[in-house]
Amino acid sequence: MRRTLANIYRLGVKELWGLWRDPAMLVLIVFMFGFSVYSAARAMPETLHRAPIAIVDEDASPLSLRIASAFYPPQFMPPAAVAQSEVDAGMDAGIYTFALIIPPGFQRDVLAGRAPALQLAVDATRMTQAFNGAGAIQQIVLTEVAAFVQRYRGTAAPAPVELVLRSRFNQTLDKGWFGTMTQLINHVTMVSILLCGAALIREREHGTIEHLLAMPVTPTEIMLAKVWSMGLVVLVAVAASLQGVIRGLVGVPVEGSVALFLLTTALHLFATTAMGIFMATVTRSMPQFALLIILVLLPLQMLSGGSTPRESMPELVRDLMLAAPTTHFTMAGQAILFRGAGLSVVWPQLAALGTIGAVFFAVALRRFRRTIGQMA
């Protein structure tokens, strides 16, 4: 047993030195767990942030001025006062996403109860921002018109029912919180599969796998060395990203236990690193491995519940994805990081990750033995 552990340790150290001499992989790890995680919080396209808007005020009344002054950062840029003839040219050039046209006599018609119409031109090529912005502009205009007609904001008759909103786990409704943590969870799967698979393919291309076969080591020791070394690299990168990027740069408060999340990540890495080795034994070169990663990662990430709630998926898809480690890792990761869940809540996901990891490791080990047996 002592000799086996020593072999696994030394082979793992060899893998770490091999990764250290691969600058492309090091840059990829820093990029994925650094810039990519940060950009997910600061570049969420569905967030209405500094949207450019133009206002054509043909009424020039106190009500139209009040509406124009209601648009301000950070949701909108300060409105640009333009003429009717400048709207089409500005939207064609992509200068304005929205153009609100207030017709002449608008205030007079409102006070007379004639329900005048406003025109809102929207650049629909910016789909998400256009959808959210159109609703926000409609709400702003209706609110300002109602307040102007009532003369005072507090004179409206009380509603028969009052709905009190309590936002839990994300009190400011900042979508960047969700984006940055989801990006981190997704990158764990991709980077771990890539590192383990690339390590095996690199040894095959350089001919070092034949040298290992001539040494007194077993396929199990070789595979365990790759699993613990590459898993450790990803685990350290996750901890650094969680502390330095998510907490430090983005300022997202992590509700749950970081240690419990790292434990969950370690169990997930046990499955994904084995998956990477299995995929590397199926392919013969790095380009083939890269193509296979695309085919595997897309359904794993899209159907895991990170981007779309599992409840909105077909029942057959939900049942099939229970065999994927990403489903349980996403559920446990979101529960810990978003809602501060403890071990009593996420233990079913941890048990599922351990079971799936053991199955994946056994299947990958069998395939790995067969592959190196053919090489010998």
Coordinates of C-alpha atoms in Angstrom, one line a residue:
M1 CA 0.0 0.0 0.0
R2 CA 2.8 2.4 0.9
R3 CA 4.5 1.7 -2.5
T4 CA 1.2 2.3 -4.3
L5 CA 0.6 5.6 -2.6
A6 CA 4.2 6.7 -3.3
N7 CA 3.8 5.8 -7.0
I8 CA 0.5 7.7 -7.2
Y9 CA 2.1 10.7 -5.5
R10 CA 5.2 10.8 -7.7
L11 CA 3.3 10.3 -10.9
G12 CA 0.9 13.1 -9.8
V13 CA 3.9 15.4 -9.2
K14 CA 5.1 14.5 -12.7
E15 CA 1.7 15.6 -14.1
L16 CA 2.0 18.9 -12.3
W17 CA 5.4 19.6 -13.7
G18 CA 4.1 18.7 -17.2
L19 CA 1.3 21.2 -16.7
W20 CA 3.7 23.8 -15.5
R21 CA 5.7 23.5 -18.7
D22 CA 2.6 24.0 -20.8
P23 CA 2.1 27.8 -21.0
A24 CA -1.0 27.5 -23.1
M25 CA -2.9 25.4 -20.5
L26 CA -1.8 27.8 -17.7
V27 CA -3.0 30.8 -19.6
L28 CA -6.3 29.0 -20.2
I29 CA -6.8 28.2 -16.5
V30 CA -6.1 31.9 -15.5
F31 CA -8.4 33.1 -18.3
M32 CA -11.3 30.8 -17.4
F33 CA -11.3 31.3 -13.7
G34 CA -10.2 34.9 -13.8
F35 CA -11.4 37.1 -16.7
S36 CA -14.2 34.9 -17.9
V37 CA -15.8 34.7 -14.4
Y38 CA -15.4 38.4 -14.0
S39 CA -16.9 39.3 -17.4
A40 CA -19.9 37.1 -16.6
A41 CA -20.8 39.6 -13.9
R42 CA -20.0 42.8 -15.7
A43 CA -21.2 42.0 -19.2
M44 CA -24.6 40.4 -18.7
P45 CA -26.5 41.3 -21.9
E46 CA -30.0 40.9 -20.5
T47 CA -29.3 43.6 -17.9
L48 CA -30.7 47.0 -18.8
H49 CA -27.6 49.1 -18.2
R50 CA -26.8 52.5 -19.8
A51 CA -29.3 52.0 -22.7
P52 CA -29.1 55.0 -25.2
I53 CA -32.5 56.7 -25.6
A54 CA -33.6 59.7 -27.7
I55 CA -36.7 61.8 -27.0
V56 CA -38.6 63.8 -29.6
D57 CA -40.5 66.4 -27.6
E58 CA -43.0 68.0 -29.9
D59 CA -45.2 69.1 -27.0
A60 CA -42.6 71.0 -24.9
S61 CA -45.0 71.0 -21.9
P62 CA -44.3 70.4 -18.2
L63 CA -45.6 66.8 -18.5
S64 CA -43.3 66.0 -21.5
L65 CA -40.3 67.6 -19.6
R66 CA -41.2 65.5 -16.6
I67 CA -41.2 62.3 -18.6
A68 CA -37.9 63.2 -20.2
S69 CA -36.3 63.8 -16.8
A70 CA -37.4 60.4 -15.5
F71 CA -34.7 58.6 -17.6
Y72 CA -31.3 58.5 -15.9
P73 CA -28.4 56.2 -15.2
P74 CA -27.6 53.4 -14.6
Q75 CA -30.6 51.9 -16.5
F76 CA -30.5 54.6 -19.2
M77 CA -28.1 57.1 -20.6
P78 CA -29.2 60.8 -20.3
P79 CA -31.8 61.2 -23.0
A80 CA -30.8 63.0 -26.2
A81 CA -33.2 65.6 -27.4
V82 CA -33.5 65.2 -31.1
A83 CA -35.9 66.2 -33.9
Q84 CA -38.2 63.8 -35.7
S85 CA -36.0 63.8 -38.8
E86 CA -33.0 62.6 -36.8
V87 CA -34.6 59.5 -35.3
D88 CA -34.3 57.1 -38.3
A89 CA -30.7 58.1 -39.0
G90 CA -29.7 57.7 -35.4
M91 CA -31.3 54.3 -35.1
D92 CA -29.8 53.1 -38.4
A93 CA -26.4 54.1 -37.1
G94 CA -26.9 52.2 -33.9
I95 CA -26.7 55.4 -31.8
Y96 CA -30.0 55.0 -30.1
T97 CA -31.7 51.8 -28.9
F98 CA -34.9 53.6 -28.0
A99 CA -36.6 56.7 -29.4
L100 CA -39.7 58.1 -27.6
I101 CA -41.8 60.5 -29.6
I102 CA -44.2 62.8 -27.7
P103 CA -46.8 64.3 -30.0
P104 CA -47.9 68.0 -29.9
G105 CA -50.8 68.6 -27.5
F106 CA -49.9 65.6 -25.4
Q107 CA -50.5 67.3 -22.0
R108 CA -53.7 68.9 -23.2
D109 CA -55.1 65.6 -24.3
V110 CA -54.1 63.9 -21.1
L111 CA -55.8 66.5 -18.9
A112 CA -58.9 66.3 -21.1
G113 CA -59.0 62.5 -20.7
R114 CA -58.6 61.7 -24.4
A115 CA -55.8 59.0 -23.9
P116 CA -53.3 60.3 -26.4
A117 CA -50.8 57.8 -27.9
L118 CA -47.0 57.9 -27.6
Q119 CA -44.7 56.3 -30.1
L120 CA -41.7 54.2 -29.0
A121 CA -39.3 53.1 -31.6
V122 CA -37.1 50.2 -30.5
D123 CA -34.0 48.7 -32.1
A124 CA -35.0 45.1 -31.9
T125 CA -31.6 43.8 -33.0
R126 CA -30.6 44.3 -29.4
M127 CA -33.1 41.7 -28.4
T128 CA -32.8 41.3 -24.6
Q129 CA -32.2 44.9 -23.9
A130 CA -35.0 45.9 -26.2
F131 CA -37.5 43.6 -24.5
N132 CA -36.6 44.7 -21.0
G133 CA -36.2 48.4 -21.9
A134 CA -39.6 48.6 -23.7
G135 CA -41.3 47.4 -20.5
A136 CA -39.3 49.7 -18.3
I137 CA -40.0 52.7 -20.5
Q138 CA -43.8 51.9 -20.5
Q139 CA -43.7 51.7 -16.7
I140 CA -41.8 55.0 -16.4
V141 CA -44.2 56.9 -18.7
L142 CA -47.3 55.6 -17.1
T143 CA -46.0 56.4 -13.6
E144 CA -45.1 59.9 -14.5
V145 CA -48.4 60.6 -16.3
A146 CA -50.4 59.2 -13.3
A147 CA -48.4 61.3 -10.9
F148 CA -48.9 64.4 -13.0
V149 CA -52.7 63.9 -13.3
Q150 CA -53.0 63.2 -9.6
R151 CA -51.0 66.4 -8.8
Y152 CA -49.4 64.6 -5.9
R153 CA -48.0 61.1 -5.7
G154 CA -49.7 60.2 -2.5
T155 CA -53.3 61.1 -3.4
A156 CA -54.2 57.9 -5.2
A157 CA -56.8 55.6 -3.6
P158 CA -55.3 52.7 -1.7
A159 CA -55.4 49.4 -3.4
P160 CA -57.7 46.7 -1.8
V161 CA -54.7 44.3 -1.5
E162 CA -51.1 45.2 -0.8
L163 CA -48.4 42.9 -2.2
V164 CA -45.2 43.1 -0.2
L165 CA -42.1 42.0 -2.1
R166 CA -39.3 40.2 -0.2
S167 CA -36.3 39.4 -2.4
R168 CA -34.3 36.6 -0.8
F169 CA -30.7 35.6 -1.6
N170 CA -30.2 38.5 -4.0
Q171 CA -31.8 41.6 -2.4
T172 CA -30.6 44.0 -5.1
L173 CA -31.8 41.8 -7.9
D174 CA -28.3 42.0 -9.5
K175 CA -28.1 39.5 -12.3
G176 CA -24.3 39.6 -12.2
W177 CA -24.4 37.6 -9.0
F178 CA -26.1 34.7 -10.8
G179 CA -23.9 35.0 -13.9
T180 CA -20.5 35.0 -12.2
M181 CA -21.3 31.9 -10.0
T182 CA -22.9 30.0 -12.8
Q183 CA -19.8 30.7 -14.9
L184 CA -17.6 29.4 -12.2
I185 CA -19.6 26.2 -11.9
N186 CA -19.6 25.6 -15.6
H187 CA -15.9 26.1 -16.0
V188 CA -15.1 23.5 -13.3
T189 CA -16.5 20.8 -15.6
M190 CA -14.9 22.0 -18.8
V191 CA -11.4 22.7 -17.5
S192 CA -11.2 19.4 -15.5
I193 CA -12.2 17.3 -18.5
L194 CA -9.8 19.3 -20.7
L195 CA -6.8 19.0 -18.4
C196 CA -7.1 15.3 -17.8
G197 CA -7.7 14.4 -21.4
A198 CA -5.0 16.7 -22.7
A199 CA -2.5 15.2 -20.2
L200 CA -3.1 11.7 -21.5
I201 CA -3.0 12.7 -25.1
R202 CA 0.2 14.7 -24.6
E203 CA 1.9 11.6 -23.1
R204 CA 0.7 9.5 -26.0
E205 CA 2.0 12.0 -28.6
H206 CA 5.3 12.4 -26.8
G207 CA 5.8 8.7 -26.3
T208 CA 6.1 8.9 -22.5
I209 CA 3.2 6.5 -22.0
E210 CA 5.4 3.7 -23.3
H211 CA 8.0 4.7 -20.7
L212 CA 5.4 4.4 -17.9
L213 CA 4.4 0.9 -19.1
A214 CA 8.0 -0.2 -18.7
M215 CA 8.0 1.0 -15.1
P216 CA 6.6 -1.0 -12.1
V217 CA 3.4 1.0 -12.0
T218 CA -0.2 -0.2 -12.7
P219 CA -2.9 1.5 -14.8
T220 CA -4.8 2.3 -11.7
E221 CA -1.9 4.2 -10.2
I222 CA -1.4 6.1 -13.5
M223 CA -5.0 7.1 -13.7
L224 CA -5.3 8.0 -10.0
A225 CA -2.2 10.2 -10.4
K226 CA -3.8 12.1 -13.2
V227 CA -7.1 12.4 -11.3
W228 CA -5.6 13.9 -8.1
S229 CA -3.1 16.2 -9.7
M230 CA -5.4 17.7 -12.3
G231 CA -8.3 17.8 -9.8
L232 CA -6.1 19.7 -7.4
V233 CA -5.2 22.3 -10.0
V234 CA -8.8 23.0 -10.7
L235 CA -9.7 23.0 -7.0
V236 CA -7.0 25.6 -6.2
A237 CA -8.2 27.7 -9.2
V238 CA -11.8 27.5 -8.0
A239 CA -10.8 28.6 -4.5
A240 CA -8.7 31.5 -5.8
S241 CA -11.5 32.6 -8.2
L242 CA -14.1 32.4 -5.5
Q243 CA -12.1 34.5 -3.1
G244 CA -10.3 36.9 -5.4
V245 CA -12.7 37.4 -8.3
I246 CA -16.2 36.7 -7.0
R247 CA -15.7 38.1 -3.5
G248 CA -13.0 40.6 -4.2
L249 CA -13.5 42.2 -7.6
V250 CA -17.2 41.6 -8.2
G251 CA -18.2 41.9 -4.5
V252 CA -20.7 39.0 -4.4
P253 CA -21.4 37.8 -0.9
V254 CA -21.1 34.1 -0.7
E255 CA -23.9 32.9 1.6
G256 CA -22.8 29.3 2.3
S257 CA -19.7 27.5 3.5
V258 CA -16.8 27.7 1.1
A259 CA -15.4 24.5 2.6
L260 CA -18.6 22.6 1.8
F261 CA -18.6 24.0 -1.8
L262 CA -15.0 22.9 -2.3
L263 CA -15.9 19.4 -1.0
T264 CA -18.7 19.3 -3.5
T265 CA -16.3 20.4 -6.2
A266 CA -13.8 17.7 -5.3
L267 CA -16.5 15.0 -5.6
H268 CA -17.5 16.5 -9.0
L269 CA -13.9 16.6 -10.1
F270 CA -13.6 12.9 -9.3
A271 CA -16.2 12.2 -12.0
T272 CA -15.2 14.8 -14.6
T273 CA -11.5 13.9 -14.5
A274 CA -12.4 10.3 -15.1
M275 CA -14.6 11.4 -17.9
G276 CA -11.7 13.3 -19.5
I277 CA -9.5 10.2 -19.4
F278 CA -12.2 8.1 -20.9
M279 CA -12.7 10.6 -23.7
A280 CA -8.9 10.8 -24.3
T281 CA -8.8 7.0 -24.8
V282 CA -11.6 7.2 -27.4
T283 CA -9.8 9.9 -29.5
R284 CA -6.4 9.7 -31.1
S285 CA -5.4 13.3 -31.3
M286 CA -6.0 16.7 -29.7
P287 CA -8.2 18.0 -32.5
Q288 CA -10.5 14.9 -32.2
F289 CA -10.5 15.4 -28.4
A290 CA -11.5 19.1 -28.8
L291 CA -14.4 18.2 -31.1
L292 CA -15.6 15.5 -28.7
I293 CA -15.5 18.0 -25.8
I294 CA -17.9 20.3 -27.7
L295 CA -20.4 17.4 -28.3
V296 CA -20.2 16.4 -24.6
L297 CA -20.0 19.8 -22.8
L298 CA -22.9 21.5 -24.6
P299 CA -25.7 19.2 -23.3
L300 CA -24.0 18.8 -19.9
Q301 CA -24.0 22.6 -19.3
M302 CA -27.2 23.5 -21.1
L303 CA -29.3 20.7 -19.5
S304 CA -27.8 20.8 -16.0
G305 CA -30.1 23.5 -14.7
G306 CA -27.5 26.2 -14.5
S307 CA -28.9 28.3 -17.4
T308 CA -32.5 27.0 -17.6
P309 CA -34.5 25.7 -14.6
R310 CA -34.9 21.9 -14.7
E311 CA -38.6 22.3 -14.0
S312 CA -39.0 23.8 -17.5
M313 CA -37.4 20.9 -19.3
P314 CA -39.3 17.8 -20.6
E315 CA -39.6 15.0 -18.0
L316 CA -37.5 12.6 -20.1
V317 CA -34.6 15.1 -20.2
R318 CA -34.8 15.7 -16.5
D319 CA -34.6 11.9 -15.8
L320 CA -31.8 11.3 -18.2
M321 CA -29.7 14.2 -16.8
L322 CA -29.8 12.7 -13.4
A323 CA -27.0 10.4 -14.6
A324 CA -24.8 13.4 -15.3
P325 CA -22.6 14.8 -12.5
T326 CA -23.1 18.4 -13.7
T327 CA -26.8 18.2 -12.7
H328 CA -26.1 17.4 -9.1
F329 CA -23.1 19.7 -8.9
T330 CA -25.2 22.6 -10.2
M331 CA -28.0 21.9 -7.8
A332 CA -25.6 21.6 -4.8
G333 CA -23.4 24.6 -5.9
Q334 CA -26.3 27.0 -6.3
A335 CA -27.8 25.8 -3.0
I336 CA -24.6 26.5 -1.2
L337 CA -23.4 29.7 -2.9
F338 CA -26.8 31.3 -3.4
R339 CA -28.9 30.2 -0.5
G340 CA -26.4 29.2 2.1
A341 CA -27.5 25.6 2.3
G342 CA -25.7 23.2 4.7
L343 CA -24.8 19.6 4.6
S344 CA -28.2 18.6 5.7
V345 CA -29.7 20.0 2.5
V346 CA -27.1 19.0 -0.1
W347 CA -26.2 15.5 1.1
P348 CA -28.3 13.8 -1.5
Q349 CA -26.4 15.6 -4.3
L350 CA -23.1 14.7 -2.6
A351 CA -24.1 11.1 -2.4
A352 CA -25.1 11.1 -6.1
L353 CA -21.8 12.8 -7.1
G354 CA -19.8 10.1 -5.2
T355 CA -21.8 7.3 -6.8
I356 CA -21.6 8.7 -10.3
G357 CA -17.9 9.4 -9.9
A358 CA -17.2 5.8 -8.8
V359 CA -19.1 4.5 -11.9
F360 CA -17.3 6.9 -14.3
F361 CA -13.9 6.0 -12.7
A362 CA -14.5 2.3 -13.1
V363 CA -15.6 2.6 -16.7
A364 CA -12.7 4.9 -17.6
L365 CA -10.2 2.6 -15.8
R366 CA -11.4 -0.4 -17.8
R367 CA -11.1 1.5 -21.0
F368 CA -7.7 2.9 -20.0
R369 CA -6.4 -0.6 -19.2
R370 CA -7.6 -1.9 -22.6
T371 CA -6.0 1.0 -24.4
I372 CA -2.6 0.8 -22.8
G373 CA -2.8 -3.0 -23.2
Q374 CA -3.0 -2.6 -26.9
M375 CA -0.1 -0.2 -26.8
A376 CA 2.0 -2.7 -24.9

